[in-house]
Coordinates of C-alpha atoms in Angstrom, one line a residue:
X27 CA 98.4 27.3 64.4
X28 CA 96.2 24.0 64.4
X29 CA 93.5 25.6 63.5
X30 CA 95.4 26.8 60.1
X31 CA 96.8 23.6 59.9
X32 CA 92.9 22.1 59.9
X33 CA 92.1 24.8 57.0
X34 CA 95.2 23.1 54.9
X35 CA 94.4 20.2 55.5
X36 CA 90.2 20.5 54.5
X37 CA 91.4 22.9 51.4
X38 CA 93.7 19.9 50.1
X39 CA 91.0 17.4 50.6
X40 CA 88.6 19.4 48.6
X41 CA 91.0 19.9 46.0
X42 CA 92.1 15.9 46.0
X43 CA 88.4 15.0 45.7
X44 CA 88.1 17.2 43.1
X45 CA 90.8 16.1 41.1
X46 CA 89.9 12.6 41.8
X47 CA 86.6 13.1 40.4
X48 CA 86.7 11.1 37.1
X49 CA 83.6 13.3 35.1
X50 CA 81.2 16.7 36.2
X51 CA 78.5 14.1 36.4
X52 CA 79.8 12.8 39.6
X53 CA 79.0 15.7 42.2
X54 CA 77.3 13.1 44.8
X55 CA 80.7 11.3 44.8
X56 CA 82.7 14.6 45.1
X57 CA 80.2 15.8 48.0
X58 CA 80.8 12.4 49.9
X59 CA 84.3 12.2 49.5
X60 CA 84.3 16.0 50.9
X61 CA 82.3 14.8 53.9
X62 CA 84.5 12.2 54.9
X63 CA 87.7 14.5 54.6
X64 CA 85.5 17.1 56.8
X65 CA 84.8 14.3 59.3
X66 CA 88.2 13.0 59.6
X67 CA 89.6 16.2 60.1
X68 CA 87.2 17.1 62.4
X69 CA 87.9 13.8 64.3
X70 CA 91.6 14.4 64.6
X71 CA 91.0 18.1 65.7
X72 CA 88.8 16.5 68.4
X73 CA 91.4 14.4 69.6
X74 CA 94.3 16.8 69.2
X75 CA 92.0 19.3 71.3
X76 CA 91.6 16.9 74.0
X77 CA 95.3 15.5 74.7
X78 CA 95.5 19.3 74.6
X79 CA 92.9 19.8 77.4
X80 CA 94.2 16.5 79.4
X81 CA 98.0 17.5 79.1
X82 CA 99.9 18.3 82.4
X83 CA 100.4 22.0 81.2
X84 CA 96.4 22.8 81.0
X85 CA 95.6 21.1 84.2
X86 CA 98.4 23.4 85.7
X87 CA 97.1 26.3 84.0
X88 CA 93.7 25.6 85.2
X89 CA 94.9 25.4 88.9
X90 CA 96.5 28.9 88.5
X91 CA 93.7 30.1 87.2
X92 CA 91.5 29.2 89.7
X93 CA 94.0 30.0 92.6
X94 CA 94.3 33.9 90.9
X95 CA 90.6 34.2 90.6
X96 CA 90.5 33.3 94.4
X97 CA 93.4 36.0 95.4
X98 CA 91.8 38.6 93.5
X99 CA 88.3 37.8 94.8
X100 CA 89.9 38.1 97.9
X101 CA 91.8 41.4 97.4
X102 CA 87.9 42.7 95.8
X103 CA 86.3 42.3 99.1
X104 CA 89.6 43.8 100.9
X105 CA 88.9 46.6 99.2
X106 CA 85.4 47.2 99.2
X107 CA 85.9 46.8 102.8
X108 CA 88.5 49.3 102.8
X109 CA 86.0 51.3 100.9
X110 CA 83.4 51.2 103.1
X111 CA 84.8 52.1 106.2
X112 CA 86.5 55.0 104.4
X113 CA 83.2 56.1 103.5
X114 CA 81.7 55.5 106.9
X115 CA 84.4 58.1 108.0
X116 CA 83.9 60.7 105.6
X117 CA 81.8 63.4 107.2
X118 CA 78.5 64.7 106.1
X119 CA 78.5 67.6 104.5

């Protein structure tokens, strides 16, 4: 959703510099004006990206993460243990 929201709003930029461009004659203007739209946009994803990162929610879905990734890393070598000894059983044929 932000990220369609950061299309908008870099569509309506190009579209207001272009309208604002007074004649054709102008394209260093119009290519300046875009860059700065670009670059504010770009700063406010920034931002909005990292109170997104920093937020309580991410840091607790980060722990989970890395808690799940250490139960199933666990339950891996449970099993390849399991595995193992059942194939230490298994008798030559």
């Amino acid at each position: 959703m932000k990220a369609s929201l950061l299309l908008v709003l870099v569509c309506t930029a190009v579209l207001a510099a272009g309208a604002r461009a007074d004649a054709p004659r102008e394209p260093e203007a119009l290519v300046r004006r875009v860059q700065e739209y670009a670059q504010k946009a770009s700063a406010m994803a920034k931002t909005a990206f990292s109170s997104v990162q920093e937020s309580e929610a991410a840091q607790q879905a980060r722990r989970w993460l890395e808690d799940t990734a250490d139960l199933a890393k666990q339950r891996l070598a449970w099993l390849k243990e399991q595995l193992t000894e059942l194939w230490k059983q298994r008798p030559a044929a």
